[in-house]
mmCIF file with all atom_site columns, C-alpha atoms in Angstrom:
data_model
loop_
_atom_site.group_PDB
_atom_site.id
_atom_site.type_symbol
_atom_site.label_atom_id
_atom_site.label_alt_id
_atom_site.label_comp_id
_atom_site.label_asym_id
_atom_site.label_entity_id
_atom_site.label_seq_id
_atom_site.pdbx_PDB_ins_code
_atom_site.Cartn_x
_atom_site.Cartn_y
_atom_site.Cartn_z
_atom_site.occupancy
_atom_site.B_iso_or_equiv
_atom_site.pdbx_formal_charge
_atom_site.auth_seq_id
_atom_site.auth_comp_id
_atom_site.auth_asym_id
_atom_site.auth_atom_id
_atom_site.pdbx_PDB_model_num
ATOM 1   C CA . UNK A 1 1   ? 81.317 247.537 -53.357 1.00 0.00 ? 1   UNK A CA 1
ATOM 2   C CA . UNK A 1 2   ? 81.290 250.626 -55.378 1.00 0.00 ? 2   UNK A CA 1
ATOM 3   C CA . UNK A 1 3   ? 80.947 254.110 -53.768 1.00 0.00 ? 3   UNK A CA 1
ATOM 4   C CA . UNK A 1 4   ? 78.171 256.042 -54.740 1.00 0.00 ? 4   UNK A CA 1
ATOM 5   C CA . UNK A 1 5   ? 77.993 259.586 -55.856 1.00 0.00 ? 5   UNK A CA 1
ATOM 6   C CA . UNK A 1 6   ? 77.152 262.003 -53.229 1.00 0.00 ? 6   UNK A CA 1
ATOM 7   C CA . UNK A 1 7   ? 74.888 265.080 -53.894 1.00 0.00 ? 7   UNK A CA 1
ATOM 8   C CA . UNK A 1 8   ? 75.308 268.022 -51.591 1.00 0.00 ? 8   UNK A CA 1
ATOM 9   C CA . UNK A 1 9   ? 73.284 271.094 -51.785 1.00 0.00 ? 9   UNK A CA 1
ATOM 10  C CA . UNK A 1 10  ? 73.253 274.678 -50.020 1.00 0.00 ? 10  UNK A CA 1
ATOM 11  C CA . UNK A 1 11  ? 73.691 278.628 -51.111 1.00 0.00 ? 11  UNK A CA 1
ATOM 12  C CA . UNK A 1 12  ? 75.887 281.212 -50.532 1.00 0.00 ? 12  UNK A CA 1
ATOM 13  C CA . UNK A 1 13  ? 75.640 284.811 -50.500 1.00 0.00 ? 13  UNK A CA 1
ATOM 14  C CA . UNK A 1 14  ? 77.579 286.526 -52.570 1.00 0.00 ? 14  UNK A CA 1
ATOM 15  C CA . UNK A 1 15  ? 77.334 290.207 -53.727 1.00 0.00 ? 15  UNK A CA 1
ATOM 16  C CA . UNK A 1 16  ? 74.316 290.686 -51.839 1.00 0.00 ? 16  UNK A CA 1
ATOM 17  C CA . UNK A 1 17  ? 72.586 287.749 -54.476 1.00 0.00 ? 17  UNK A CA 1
ATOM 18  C CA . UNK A 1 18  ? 71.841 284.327 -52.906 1.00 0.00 ? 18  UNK A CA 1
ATOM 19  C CA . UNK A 1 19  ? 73.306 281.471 -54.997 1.00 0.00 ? 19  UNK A CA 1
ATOM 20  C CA . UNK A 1 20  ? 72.485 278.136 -55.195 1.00 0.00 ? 20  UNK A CA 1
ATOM 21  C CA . UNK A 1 21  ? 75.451 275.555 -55.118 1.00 0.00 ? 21  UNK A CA 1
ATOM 22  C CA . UNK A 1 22  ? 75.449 271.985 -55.460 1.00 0.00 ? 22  UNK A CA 1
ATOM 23  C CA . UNK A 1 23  ? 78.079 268.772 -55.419 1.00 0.00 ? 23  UNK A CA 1
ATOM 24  C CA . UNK A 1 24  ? 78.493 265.595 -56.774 1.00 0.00 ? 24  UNK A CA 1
ATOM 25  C CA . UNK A 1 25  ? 81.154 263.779 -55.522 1.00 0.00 ? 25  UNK A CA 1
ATOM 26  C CA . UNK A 1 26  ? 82.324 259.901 -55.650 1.00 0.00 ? 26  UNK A CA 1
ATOM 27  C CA . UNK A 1 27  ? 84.176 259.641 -52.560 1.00 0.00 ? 27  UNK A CA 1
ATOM 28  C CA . UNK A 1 28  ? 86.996 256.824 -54.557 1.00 0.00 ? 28  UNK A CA 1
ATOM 29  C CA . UNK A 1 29  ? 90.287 256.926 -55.054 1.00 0.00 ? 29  UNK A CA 1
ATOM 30  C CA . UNK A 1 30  ? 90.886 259.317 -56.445 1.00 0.00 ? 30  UNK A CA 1
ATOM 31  C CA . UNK A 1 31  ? 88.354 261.111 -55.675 1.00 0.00 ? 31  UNK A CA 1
ATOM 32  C CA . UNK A 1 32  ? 86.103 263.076 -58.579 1.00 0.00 ? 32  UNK A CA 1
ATOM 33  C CA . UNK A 1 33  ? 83.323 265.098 -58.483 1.00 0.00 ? 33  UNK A CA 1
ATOM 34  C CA . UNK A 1 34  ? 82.044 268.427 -60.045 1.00 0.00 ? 34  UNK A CA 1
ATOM 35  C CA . UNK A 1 35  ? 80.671 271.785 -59.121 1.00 0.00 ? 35  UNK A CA 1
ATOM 36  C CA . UNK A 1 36  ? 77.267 273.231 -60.159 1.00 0.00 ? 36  UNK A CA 1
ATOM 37  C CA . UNK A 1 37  ? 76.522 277.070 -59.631 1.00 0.00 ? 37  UNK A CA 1
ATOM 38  C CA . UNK A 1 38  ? 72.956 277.660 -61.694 1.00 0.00 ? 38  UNK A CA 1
ATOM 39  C CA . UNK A 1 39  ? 72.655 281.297 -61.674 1.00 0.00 ? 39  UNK A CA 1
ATOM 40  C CA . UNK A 1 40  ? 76.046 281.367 -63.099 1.00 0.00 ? 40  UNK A CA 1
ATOM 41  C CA . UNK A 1 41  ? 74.935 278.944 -65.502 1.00 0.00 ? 41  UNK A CA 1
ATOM 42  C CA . UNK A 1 42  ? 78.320 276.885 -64.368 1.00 0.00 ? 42  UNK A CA 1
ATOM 43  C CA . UNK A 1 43  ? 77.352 272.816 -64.429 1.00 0.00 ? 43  UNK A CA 1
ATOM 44  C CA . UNK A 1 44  ? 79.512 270.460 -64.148 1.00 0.00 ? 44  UNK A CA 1
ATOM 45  C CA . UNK A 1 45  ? 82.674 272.465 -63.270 1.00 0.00 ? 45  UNK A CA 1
ATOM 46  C CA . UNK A 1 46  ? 84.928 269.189 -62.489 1.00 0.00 ? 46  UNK A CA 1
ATOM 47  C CA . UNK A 1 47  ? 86.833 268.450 -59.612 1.00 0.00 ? 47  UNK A CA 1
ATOM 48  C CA . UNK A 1 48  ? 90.163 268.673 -60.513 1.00 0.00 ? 48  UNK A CA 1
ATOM 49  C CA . UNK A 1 49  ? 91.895 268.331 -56.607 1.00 0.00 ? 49  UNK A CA 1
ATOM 50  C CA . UNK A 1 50  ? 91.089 267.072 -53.596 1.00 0.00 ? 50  UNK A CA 1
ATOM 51  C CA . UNK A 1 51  ? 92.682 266.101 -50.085 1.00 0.00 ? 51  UNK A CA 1
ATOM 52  C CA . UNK A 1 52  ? 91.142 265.068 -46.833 1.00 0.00 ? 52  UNK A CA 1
ATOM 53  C CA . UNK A 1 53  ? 92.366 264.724 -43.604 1.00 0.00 ? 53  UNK A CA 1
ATOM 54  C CA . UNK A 1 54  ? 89.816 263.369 -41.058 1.00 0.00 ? 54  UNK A CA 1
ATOM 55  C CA . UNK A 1 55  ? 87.170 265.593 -40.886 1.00 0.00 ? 55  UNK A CA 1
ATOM 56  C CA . UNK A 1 56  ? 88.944 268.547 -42.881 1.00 0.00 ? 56  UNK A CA 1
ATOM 57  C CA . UNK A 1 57  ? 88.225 268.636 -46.531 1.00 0.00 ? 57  UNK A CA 1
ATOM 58  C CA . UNK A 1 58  ? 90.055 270.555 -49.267 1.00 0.00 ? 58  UNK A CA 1
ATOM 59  C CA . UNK A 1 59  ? 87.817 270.767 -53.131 1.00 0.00 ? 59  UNK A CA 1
ATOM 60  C CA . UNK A 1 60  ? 89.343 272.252 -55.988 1.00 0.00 ? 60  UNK A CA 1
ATOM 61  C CA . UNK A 1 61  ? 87.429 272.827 -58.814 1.00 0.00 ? 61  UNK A CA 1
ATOM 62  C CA . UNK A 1 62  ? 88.240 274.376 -62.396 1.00 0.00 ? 62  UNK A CA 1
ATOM 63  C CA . UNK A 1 63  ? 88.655 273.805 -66.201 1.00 0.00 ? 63  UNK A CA 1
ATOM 64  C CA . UNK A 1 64  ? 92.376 274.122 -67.069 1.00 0.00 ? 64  UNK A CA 1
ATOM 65  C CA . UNK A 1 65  ? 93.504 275.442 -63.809 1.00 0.00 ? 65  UNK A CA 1
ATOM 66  C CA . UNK A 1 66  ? 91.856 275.873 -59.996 1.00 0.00 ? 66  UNK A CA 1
ATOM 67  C CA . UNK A 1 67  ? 89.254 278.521 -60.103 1.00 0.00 ? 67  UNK A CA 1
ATOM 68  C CA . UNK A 1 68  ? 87.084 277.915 -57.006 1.00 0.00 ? 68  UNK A CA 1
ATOM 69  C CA . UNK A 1 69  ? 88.602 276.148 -53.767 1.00 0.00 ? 69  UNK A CA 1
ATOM 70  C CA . UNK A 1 70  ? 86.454 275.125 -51.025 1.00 0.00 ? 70  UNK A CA 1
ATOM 71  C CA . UNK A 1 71  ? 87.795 273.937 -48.247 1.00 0.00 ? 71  UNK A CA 1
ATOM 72  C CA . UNK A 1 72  ? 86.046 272.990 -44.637 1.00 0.00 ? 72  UNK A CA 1
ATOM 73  C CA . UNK A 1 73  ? 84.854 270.216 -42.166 1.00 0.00 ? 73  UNK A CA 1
ATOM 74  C CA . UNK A 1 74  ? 82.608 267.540 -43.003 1.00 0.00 ? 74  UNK A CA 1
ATOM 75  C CA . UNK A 1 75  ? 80.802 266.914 -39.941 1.00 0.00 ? 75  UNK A CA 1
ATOM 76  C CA . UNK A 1 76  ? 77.659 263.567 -40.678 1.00 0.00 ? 76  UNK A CA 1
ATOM 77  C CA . UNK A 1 77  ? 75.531 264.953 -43.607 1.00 0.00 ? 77  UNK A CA 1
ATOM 78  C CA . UNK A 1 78  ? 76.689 268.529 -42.946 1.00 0.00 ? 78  UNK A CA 1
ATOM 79  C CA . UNK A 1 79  ? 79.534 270.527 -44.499 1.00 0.00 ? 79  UNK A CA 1
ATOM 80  C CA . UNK A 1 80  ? 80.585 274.454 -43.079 1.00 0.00 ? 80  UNK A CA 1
ATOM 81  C CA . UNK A 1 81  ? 83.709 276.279 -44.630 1.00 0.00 ? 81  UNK A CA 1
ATOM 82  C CA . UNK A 1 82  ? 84.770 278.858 -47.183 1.00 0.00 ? 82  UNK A CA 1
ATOM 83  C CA . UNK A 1 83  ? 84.647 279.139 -50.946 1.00 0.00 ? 83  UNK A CA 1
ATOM 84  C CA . UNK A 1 84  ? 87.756 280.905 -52.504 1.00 0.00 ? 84  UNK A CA 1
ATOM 85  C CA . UNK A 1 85  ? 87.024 282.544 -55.901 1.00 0.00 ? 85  UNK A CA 1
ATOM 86  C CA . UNK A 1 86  ? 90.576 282.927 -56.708 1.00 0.00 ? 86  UNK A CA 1
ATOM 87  C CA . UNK A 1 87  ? 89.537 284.333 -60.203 1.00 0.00 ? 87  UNK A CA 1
ATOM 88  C CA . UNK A 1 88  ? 87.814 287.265 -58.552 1.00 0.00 ? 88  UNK A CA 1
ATOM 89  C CA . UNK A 1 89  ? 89.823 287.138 -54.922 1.00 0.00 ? 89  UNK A CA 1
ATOM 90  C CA . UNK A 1 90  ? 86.563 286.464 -53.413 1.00 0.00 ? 90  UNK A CA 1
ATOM 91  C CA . UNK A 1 91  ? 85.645 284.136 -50.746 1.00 0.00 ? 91  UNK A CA 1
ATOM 92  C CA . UNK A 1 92  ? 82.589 283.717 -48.546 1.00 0.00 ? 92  UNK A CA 1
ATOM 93  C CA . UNK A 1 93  ? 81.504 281.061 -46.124 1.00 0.00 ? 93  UNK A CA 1
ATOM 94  C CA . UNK A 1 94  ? 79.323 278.108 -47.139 1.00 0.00 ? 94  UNK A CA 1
ATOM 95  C CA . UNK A 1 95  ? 77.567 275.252 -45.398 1.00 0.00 ? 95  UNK A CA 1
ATOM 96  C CA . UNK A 1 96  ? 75.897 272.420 -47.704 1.00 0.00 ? 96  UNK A CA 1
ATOM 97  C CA . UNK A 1 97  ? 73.894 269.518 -46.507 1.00 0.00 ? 97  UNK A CA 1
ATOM 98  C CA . UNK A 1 98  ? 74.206 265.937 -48.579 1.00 0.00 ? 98  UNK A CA 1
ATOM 99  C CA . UNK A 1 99  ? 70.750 265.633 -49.878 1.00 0.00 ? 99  UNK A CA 1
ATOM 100 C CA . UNK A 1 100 ? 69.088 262.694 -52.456 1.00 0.00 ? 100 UNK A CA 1
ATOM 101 C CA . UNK A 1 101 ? 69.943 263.380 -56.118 1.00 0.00 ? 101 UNK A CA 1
ATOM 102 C CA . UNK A 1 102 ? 68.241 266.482 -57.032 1.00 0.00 ? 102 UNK A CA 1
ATOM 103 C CA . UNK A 1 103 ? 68.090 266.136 -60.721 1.00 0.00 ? 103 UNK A CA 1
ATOM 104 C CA . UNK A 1 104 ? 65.299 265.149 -63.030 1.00 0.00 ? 104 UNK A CA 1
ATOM 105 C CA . UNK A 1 105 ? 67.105 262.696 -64.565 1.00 0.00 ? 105 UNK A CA 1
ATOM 106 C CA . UNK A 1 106 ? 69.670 259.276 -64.263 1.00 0.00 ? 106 UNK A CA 1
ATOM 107 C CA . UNK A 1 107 ? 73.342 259.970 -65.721 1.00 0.00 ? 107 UNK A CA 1
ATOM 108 C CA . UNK A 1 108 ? 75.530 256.833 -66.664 1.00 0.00 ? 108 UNK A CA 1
ATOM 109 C CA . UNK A 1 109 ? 78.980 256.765 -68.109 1.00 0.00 ? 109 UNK A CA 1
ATOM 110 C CA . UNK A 1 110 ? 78.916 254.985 -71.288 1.00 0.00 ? 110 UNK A CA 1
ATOM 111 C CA . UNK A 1 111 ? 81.541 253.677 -73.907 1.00 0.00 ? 111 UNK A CA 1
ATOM 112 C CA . UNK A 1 112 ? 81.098 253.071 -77.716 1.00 0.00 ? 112 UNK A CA 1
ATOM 113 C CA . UNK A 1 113 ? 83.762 252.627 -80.460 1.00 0.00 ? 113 UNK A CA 1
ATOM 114 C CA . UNK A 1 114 ? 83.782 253.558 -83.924 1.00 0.00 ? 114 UNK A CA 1
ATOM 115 C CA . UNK A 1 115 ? 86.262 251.513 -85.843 1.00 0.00 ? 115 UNK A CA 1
ATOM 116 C CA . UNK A 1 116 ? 89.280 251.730 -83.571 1.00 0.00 ? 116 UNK A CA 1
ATOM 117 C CA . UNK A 1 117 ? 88.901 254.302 -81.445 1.00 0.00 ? 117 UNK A CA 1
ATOM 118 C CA . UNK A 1 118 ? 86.948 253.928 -78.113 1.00 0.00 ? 118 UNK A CA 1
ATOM 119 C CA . UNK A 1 119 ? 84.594 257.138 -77.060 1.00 0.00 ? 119 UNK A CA 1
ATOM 120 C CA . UNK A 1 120 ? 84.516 257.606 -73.418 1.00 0.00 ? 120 UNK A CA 1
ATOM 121 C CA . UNK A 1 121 ? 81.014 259.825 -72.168 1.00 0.00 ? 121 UNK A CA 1
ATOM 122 C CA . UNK A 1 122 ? 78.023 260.495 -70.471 1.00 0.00 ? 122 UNK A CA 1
ATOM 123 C CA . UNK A 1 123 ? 73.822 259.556 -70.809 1.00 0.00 ? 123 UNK A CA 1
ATOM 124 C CA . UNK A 1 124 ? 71.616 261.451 -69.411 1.00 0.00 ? 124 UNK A CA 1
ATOM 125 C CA . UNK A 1 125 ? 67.918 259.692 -68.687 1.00 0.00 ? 125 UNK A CA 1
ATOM 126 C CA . UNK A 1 126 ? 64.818 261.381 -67.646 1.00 0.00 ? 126 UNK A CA 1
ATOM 127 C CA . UNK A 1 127 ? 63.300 260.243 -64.555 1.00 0.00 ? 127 UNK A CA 1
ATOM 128 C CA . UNK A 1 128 ? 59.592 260.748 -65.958 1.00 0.00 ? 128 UNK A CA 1
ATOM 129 C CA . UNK A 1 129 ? 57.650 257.954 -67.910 1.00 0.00 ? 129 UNK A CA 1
ATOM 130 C CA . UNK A 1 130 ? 58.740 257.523 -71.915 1.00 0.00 ? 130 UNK A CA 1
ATOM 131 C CA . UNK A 1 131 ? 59.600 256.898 -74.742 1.00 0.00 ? 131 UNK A CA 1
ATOM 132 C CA . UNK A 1 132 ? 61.729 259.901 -75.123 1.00 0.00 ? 132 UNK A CA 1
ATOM 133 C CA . UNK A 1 133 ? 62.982 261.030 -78.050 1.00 0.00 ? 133 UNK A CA 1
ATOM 134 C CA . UNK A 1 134 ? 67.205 261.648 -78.061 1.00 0.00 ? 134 UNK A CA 1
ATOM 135 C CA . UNK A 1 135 ? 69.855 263.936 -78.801 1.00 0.00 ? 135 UNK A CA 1
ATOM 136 C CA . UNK A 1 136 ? 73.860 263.800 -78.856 1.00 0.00 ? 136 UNK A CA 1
ATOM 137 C CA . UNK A 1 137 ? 75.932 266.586 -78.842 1.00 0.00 ? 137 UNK A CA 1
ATOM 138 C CA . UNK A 1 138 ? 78.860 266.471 -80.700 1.00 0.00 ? 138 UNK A CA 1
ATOM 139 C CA . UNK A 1 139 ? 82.740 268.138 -79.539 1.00 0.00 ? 139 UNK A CA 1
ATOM 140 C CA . UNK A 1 140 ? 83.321 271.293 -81.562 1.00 0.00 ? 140 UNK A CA 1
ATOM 141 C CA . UNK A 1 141 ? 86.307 272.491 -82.466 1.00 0.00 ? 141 UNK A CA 1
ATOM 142 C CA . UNK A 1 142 ? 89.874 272.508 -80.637 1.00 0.00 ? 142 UNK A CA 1
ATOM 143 C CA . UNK A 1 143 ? 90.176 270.235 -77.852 1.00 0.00 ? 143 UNK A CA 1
ATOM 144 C CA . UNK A 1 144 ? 86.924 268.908 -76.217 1.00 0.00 ? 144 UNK A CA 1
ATOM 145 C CA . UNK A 1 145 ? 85.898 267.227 -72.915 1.00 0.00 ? 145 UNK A CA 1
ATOM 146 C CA . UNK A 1 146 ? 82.373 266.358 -71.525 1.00 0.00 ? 146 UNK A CA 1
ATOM 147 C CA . UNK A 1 147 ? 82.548 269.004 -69.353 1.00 0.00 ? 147 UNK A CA 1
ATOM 148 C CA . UNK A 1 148 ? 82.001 271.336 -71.495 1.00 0.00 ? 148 UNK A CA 1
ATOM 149 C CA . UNK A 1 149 ? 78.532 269.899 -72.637 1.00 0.00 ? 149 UNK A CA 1
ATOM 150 C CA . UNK A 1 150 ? 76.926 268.721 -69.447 1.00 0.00 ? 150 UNK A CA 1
ATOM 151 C CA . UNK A 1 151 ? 75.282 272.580 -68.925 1.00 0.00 ? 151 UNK A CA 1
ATOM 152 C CA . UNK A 1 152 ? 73.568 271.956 -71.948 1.00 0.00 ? 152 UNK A CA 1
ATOM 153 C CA . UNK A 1 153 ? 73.175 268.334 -71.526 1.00 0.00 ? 153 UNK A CA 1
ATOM 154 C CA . UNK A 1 154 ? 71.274 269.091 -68.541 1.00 0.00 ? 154 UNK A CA 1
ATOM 155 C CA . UNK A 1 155 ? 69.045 271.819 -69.707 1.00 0.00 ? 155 UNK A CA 1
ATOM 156 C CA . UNK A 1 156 ? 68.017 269.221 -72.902 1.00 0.00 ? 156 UNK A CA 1
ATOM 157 C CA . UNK A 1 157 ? 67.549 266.330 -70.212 1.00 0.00 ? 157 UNK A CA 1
ATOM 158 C CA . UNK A 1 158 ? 65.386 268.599 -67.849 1.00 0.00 ? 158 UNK A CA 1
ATOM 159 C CA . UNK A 1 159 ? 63.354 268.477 -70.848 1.00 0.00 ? 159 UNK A CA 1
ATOM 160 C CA . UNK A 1 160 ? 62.751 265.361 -71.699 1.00 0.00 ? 160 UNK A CA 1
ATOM 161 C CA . UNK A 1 161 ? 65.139 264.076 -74.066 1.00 0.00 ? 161 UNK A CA 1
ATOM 162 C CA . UNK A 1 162 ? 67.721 261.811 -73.277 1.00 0.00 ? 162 UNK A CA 1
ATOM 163 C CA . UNK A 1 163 ? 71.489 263.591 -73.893 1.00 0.00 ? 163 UNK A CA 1
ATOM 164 C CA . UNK A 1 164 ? 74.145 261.412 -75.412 1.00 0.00 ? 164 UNK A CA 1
ATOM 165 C CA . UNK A 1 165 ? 77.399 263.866 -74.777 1.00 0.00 ? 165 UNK A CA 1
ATOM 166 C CA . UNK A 1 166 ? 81.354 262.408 -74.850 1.00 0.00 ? 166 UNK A CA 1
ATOM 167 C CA . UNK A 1 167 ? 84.772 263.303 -74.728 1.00 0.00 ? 167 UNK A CA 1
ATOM 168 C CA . UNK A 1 168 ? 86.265 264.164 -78.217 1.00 0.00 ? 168 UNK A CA 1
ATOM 169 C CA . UNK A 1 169 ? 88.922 261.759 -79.796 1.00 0.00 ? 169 UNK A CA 1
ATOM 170 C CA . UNK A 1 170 ? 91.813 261.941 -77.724 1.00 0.00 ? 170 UNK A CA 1
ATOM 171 C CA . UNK A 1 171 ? 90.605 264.140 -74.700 1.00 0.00 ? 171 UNK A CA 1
ATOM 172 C CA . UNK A 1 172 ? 89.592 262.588 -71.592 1.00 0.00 ? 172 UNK A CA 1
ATOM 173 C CA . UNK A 1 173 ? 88.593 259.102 -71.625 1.00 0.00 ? 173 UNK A CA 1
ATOM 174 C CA . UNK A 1 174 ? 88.529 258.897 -75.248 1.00 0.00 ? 174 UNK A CA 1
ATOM 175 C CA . UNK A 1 175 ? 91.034 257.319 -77.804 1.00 0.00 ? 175 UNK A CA 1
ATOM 176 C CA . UNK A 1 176 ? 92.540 258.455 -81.060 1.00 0.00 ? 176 UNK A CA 1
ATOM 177 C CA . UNK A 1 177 ? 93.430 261.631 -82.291 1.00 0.00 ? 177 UNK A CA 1
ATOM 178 C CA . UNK A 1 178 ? 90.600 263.956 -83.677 1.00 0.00 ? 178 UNK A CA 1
ATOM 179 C CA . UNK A 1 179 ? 93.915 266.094 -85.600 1.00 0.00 ? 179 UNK A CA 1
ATOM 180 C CA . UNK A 1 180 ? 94.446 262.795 -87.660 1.00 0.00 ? 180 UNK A CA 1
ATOM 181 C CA . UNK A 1 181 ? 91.314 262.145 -88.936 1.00 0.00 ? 181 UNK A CA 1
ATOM 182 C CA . UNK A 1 182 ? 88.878 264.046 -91.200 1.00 0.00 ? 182 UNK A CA 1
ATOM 183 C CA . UNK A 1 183 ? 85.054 265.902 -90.497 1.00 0.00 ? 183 UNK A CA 1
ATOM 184 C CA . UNK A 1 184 ? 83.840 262.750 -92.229 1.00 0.00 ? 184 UNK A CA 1
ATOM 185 C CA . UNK A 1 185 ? 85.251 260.446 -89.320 1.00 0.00 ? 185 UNK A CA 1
ATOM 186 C CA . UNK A 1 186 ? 84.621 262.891 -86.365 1.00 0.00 ? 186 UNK A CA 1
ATOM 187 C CA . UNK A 1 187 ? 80.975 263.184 -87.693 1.00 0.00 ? 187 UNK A CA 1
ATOM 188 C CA . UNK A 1 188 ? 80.649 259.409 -87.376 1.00 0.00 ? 188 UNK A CA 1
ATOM 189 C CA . UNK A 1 189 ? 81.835 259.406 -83.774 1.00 0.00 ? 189 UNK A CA 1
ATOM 190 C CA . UNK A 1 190 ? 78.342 260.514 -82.812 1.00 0.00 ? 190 UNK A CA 1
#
C-alpha cells in the first residue's frame, strides 16, 4: 500500500510573535514533504533532507540550500524539538501534533504532455460543492519548480478555483528544455 501524507500542525514563538507552522510529509522512501509558515507567507517550502533514527527525527527544509532544520522526537501523534533558522542563527523549540488535512482543498500530482515533452505538477481541488471555474499558473522566467507557485496556488484554491501549477520544462519532474524552445511552445505547455 501507499503511504499517505501526514499533516502536522503547531506554533512557535518567535520574536515575541506566535507563528503558526504546519507539515506535510509522505513518510516513503525517500521521504518528501514541505514546510508551511503563513505569517511568513512561506508555503510549500520543500523538504529537501531527512534522516530518522527510531524515534529521533532530523527535517531539512529549503529552496536551493537548507534554510530551516528541525530536528526532534516523534513520540505517537506528537512531535517536541527545535527549529534552527540557520539564515537568521535562530532557533526555538517546537512541538506539533499530526492533525487531519487542514486545507480547504484536495491536491493531486498530475502529468500532461505537449508534443514530446512530459509536464510533471500539481491540482489543487476545492473541498466545497462546484462547478468551479480554473486557473493555471504558468513558470516565469529562469529556472522554475512548483514550489515556487503553491503559495499562490493555495491562496487561488482557498478561493474557489481549482489551481493547475507544474514544474517548468526541464526542472523537477518535467522533461525538455525550456532554453531550446520558443515563448510560443512554453505558452502551450499550459
Amino acid at each position: 500500500t501507499a503511504a499517505e501524507q501526514e499533516f502536522w500542525s503547531g506554533h512557535v514563538e518567535r520574536n515575541g510573535a506566535k507563528l503558526s507552522v504546519q507539515l506535510r510529509i509522505l513518510d516513503g522512501q525517500p521521504m518528501t514533504g514541505a514546510l508551511d509558515v503563513p505569517e511568513f507567507a512561506r508555503l510549500g517550502l520543500p523538504l529537501v533532507q531527512s534522516s530518522r533514527n527510531g524515534k529521533r527525527l532530523s527535517l531539512g527544509f529549503g529552496y536551493t540550500r537548507i534554510n530551516h532544520l528541525i530536528e526532534g522526537k516523534q513520540t505517537g501523534p506528537r512531535f517536541e524539538g527545535t527549529w534552527h533558522w540557520r539564515d537568521e542563527n535562530f532557533a526555538c523549540p517546537i512541538v506539533l501534533e499530526r492533525t487531519p488535512d487542514p486545507r480547504p482543498y484536495t491536491s493531486e500530482e498530475v502529468n500532461f504532455e505537449n508534443g514530446d515533452v512530459t509536464l510533471a505538477g500539481m491540482v489543487f481541488v476545492p473541498k466545497s460543492p462546484g462547478p468551479h471555474a480554473a486557473i493555471t499558473l504558468m513558470p516565469g522566467s529562469g529556472d522554475n519548480e512548483r514550489w515556487w507557485h503553491e503559495g499562490h496556488a493555495d491562496f487561488f484554491a482557498r478561493q474557489g478555483l481549482v489551481v493547475l501549477f507544474f514544474d517548468k520544462r526541464g526542472n523537477g519532474a518535467s522533461t525538455g528544455d525550456w532554453k531550446r524552445v520558443g515563448f510560443d511552445a512554453l505558452a502551450e505547455d499550459g
